[in-house]
Amino acid sequence: MLEQLLIFTRGGLILWTCKELGKALKGSPIDTLIRSCLLEERSGEVSFNYEAYTLKWTFHNDLGLVFVAVYQRILHLLYVDDLLSMVKESFSEIYDPKRMSYGDFDETFRQLRMEAEARGEELRKVKVVSSVKKQGQVSKSGLDGGIKSGGGGSKKDDGDGDKDKVGSLMTNGNHKDDDKTDLANGKENTADNVVLDPSKLMKLRSKGVRGRGGVRKTDSIGNKSSKVSAAEPPKKATKKNRVWDDAAPKQVKLDFTDSVGENGNGNHDHVDIAAADQGESMMDKEEVFSSDDESEDDDDDEPRSDEKKPEAKKKGWFSSVFQSITGKANLERTDLEPALKALKERLMTKNVAEEIAEKLCESVEASLEGKKLASFTRISSTVQGAMEDALIRILTPRRSIDIMRDVHAAKEQRRPYVVVFVGVNGVGKSTNLAKVAYWLQQHKVSVMMAACDTFRSGAVEQLRTHARRLQIPIFEKGYEKDPAVVAKEAIQEATRNGSDVVLVDTAGRMQDNEPLMRALSKLINLNKPDLVLFVGEALVGNDAVDQLSKFNQKLSDLSNSGTTRLIDGILLTKFDTIDDKVGAALSMVYISGAPVMFVGCGQSYTDLKKLNVKAIVKTLLK
């Protein structure tokens, strides 16, 4: 049973709804479809599930209309696609941009619906009949096969006997050679195995059976042993140069951290100099950096466009020139495929996950199919313009996360603002936590660090070193403690001391590690942090999709509370090592819907900046 059919413009103006489908929908499936699918460039997907409903849609790109059908998920309605295409065709004939109500379309929809339901019923009957026929053919073939195998045994034996007779007549030397090759290749020949004696087999083994290419196996083994023996002398030479305990140099102190007194303060004079030399954080220099970066990109693009112009003139045919002048009637899928294929390959070379690049191209294709091409424009430039708009929409945050505003709001409530850093092993969580702490210090915010990585050796000492250099208090309980309890005690300590922000460092864990993911879920559910930051490498490619999707899935599955807490933002590290391979940012944002809030671009405390969306989009399409 169809629940609802809705027609609205891309601007959100509802033009027509089916009044016969009386019951109101539970929840807001249409709003969720627009927010989570259409605006997130997932319109190339076949359907969208929301609670008990399934939604299907189609576009009329030339008129800017969206047609959405809603039905129960348990009902597999076969006529929905046909109904949407017929409604689209009929409604486009009567559509007028100046008209707001279409009450006369009710009767037309009733007829179209009856026709589509009749087609769906016929299609269902055809599928049932074909499945019954297939089952009958399978059962019949099974019976026939059993009869043939049971009754044809004597004939088969006779045939084998004839073959044995023919094999016994072959007494020349070629027969022996065939035996050797069959044995060497590991094949089984029943006739040959019967003729061959065990004594002959032993002789063949002692002489060495010839393998492929006419080389004996014993010879090949000998060659391998000779190669190994030839490679052994340098190993022996290196063993002679080994340094033993008697001649070992004196052990050098490996702890290069500052000396710490009994009160834990350390050498403050050195710390003051180290912190003062860092300068202003790059988070506050975004405007200057972005303008310089964009101007450099524009300078780089200008000669490139000049170089491409003569190539375009050489490749142009009269028909393509004529179409570019007069404009094409409507863009079809065959027209878009070459440009989309080239665009997908370009995105994948920029380290975008293959799955994400394919979905983006499908979404762009769905938004352009049926749209009229303007005059003096090429299909490739139209596709690239649509992709640029799509990338900007994806990378632009859906909701504003202003940390400084939220910190002051929490301060008014007399509680600390809690940030939890999560991620896989070795991505730089502790280092970038210190960068965030330094940036907060620049804005006169008191910070406390919580060493909740009680799993990795040296994690507490690493965070203690950062805290000492930045003169920030640190809360630690050592190793082999419950990180959720340590974080809770740290928040309580920050509340007593009046700290504004608590930065919680957690252990690195792979997304498939069930015990560590369960511990992380417990830490988040117990302490309810204000912000959960996923720290990921900019070097990662296809694995970004797997990491973020599984982190969110585990946090959702292992949540004990009614409200599921997922990842709120992304901190992208090692951004200075990737050149133009910036696709990991797109993959992470697309799969999680969380914005990139910080970008780590160096080894000092100031090397932390915001994501420049326009520069990223230009780099991806360059």
CSV table of C-alpha atoms in Angstrom, one decimal, residues 430-431 433-438 447-452 462-468 470-476 490 499 501-505 605:
chain,number,residue,atom,x,y,z
A,430,SER,CA,48.3,13.2,21.7
A,431,THR,CA,50.3,15.6,19.6
A,433,LEU,CA,45.6,17.4,21.5
A,434,ALA,CA,48.5,19.5,22.6
A,435,LYS,CA,48.0,21.7,19.5
A,436,VAL,CA,44.4,22.3,20.4
A,437,ALA,CA,45.4,23.0,24.0
A,438,TYR,CA,47.9,25.6,22.8
A,447,VAL,CA,42.8,23.8,30.0
A,448,MET,CA,43.3,20.5,31.8
A,449,MET,CA,44.6,17.3,30.1
A,450,ALA,CA,43.3,13.8,31.1
A,451,ALA,CA,45.7,10.9,30.4
A,452,CYS,CA,43.1,8.2,29.7
A,462,GLN,CA,54.2,11.7,26.3
A,463,LEU,CA,51.2,13.7,27.5
A,464,ARG,CA,53.0,14.7,30.6
A,465,THR,CA,55.8,16.2,28.5
A,466,HIS,CA,53.3,18.3,26.5
A,467,ALA,CA,51.6,19.4,29.6
A,468,ARG,CA,54.9,20.5,31.2
A,470,LEU,CA,52.6,24.2,27.8
A,471,GLN,CA,52.3,24.7,31.6
A,472,ILE,CA,49.0,22.9,31.6
A,473,PRO,CA,47.7,20.7,34.6
A,474,ILE,CA,47.4,17.0,33.8
A,475,PHE,CA,45.3,14.4,35.5
A,476,GLU,CA,46.7,10.9,35.4
A,490,ALA,CA,39.4,14.2,35.7
A,499,SER,CA,39.2,24.6,34.5
A,501,VAL,CA,38.1,22.7,29.1
A,502,VAL,CA,39.1,19.1,29.7
A,503,LEU,CA,40.9,17.4,26.8
A,504,VAL,CA,40.7,13.6,27.1
A,505,ASP,CA,43.4,11.5,25.4
A,605,TYR,CA,52.1,23.7,18.5
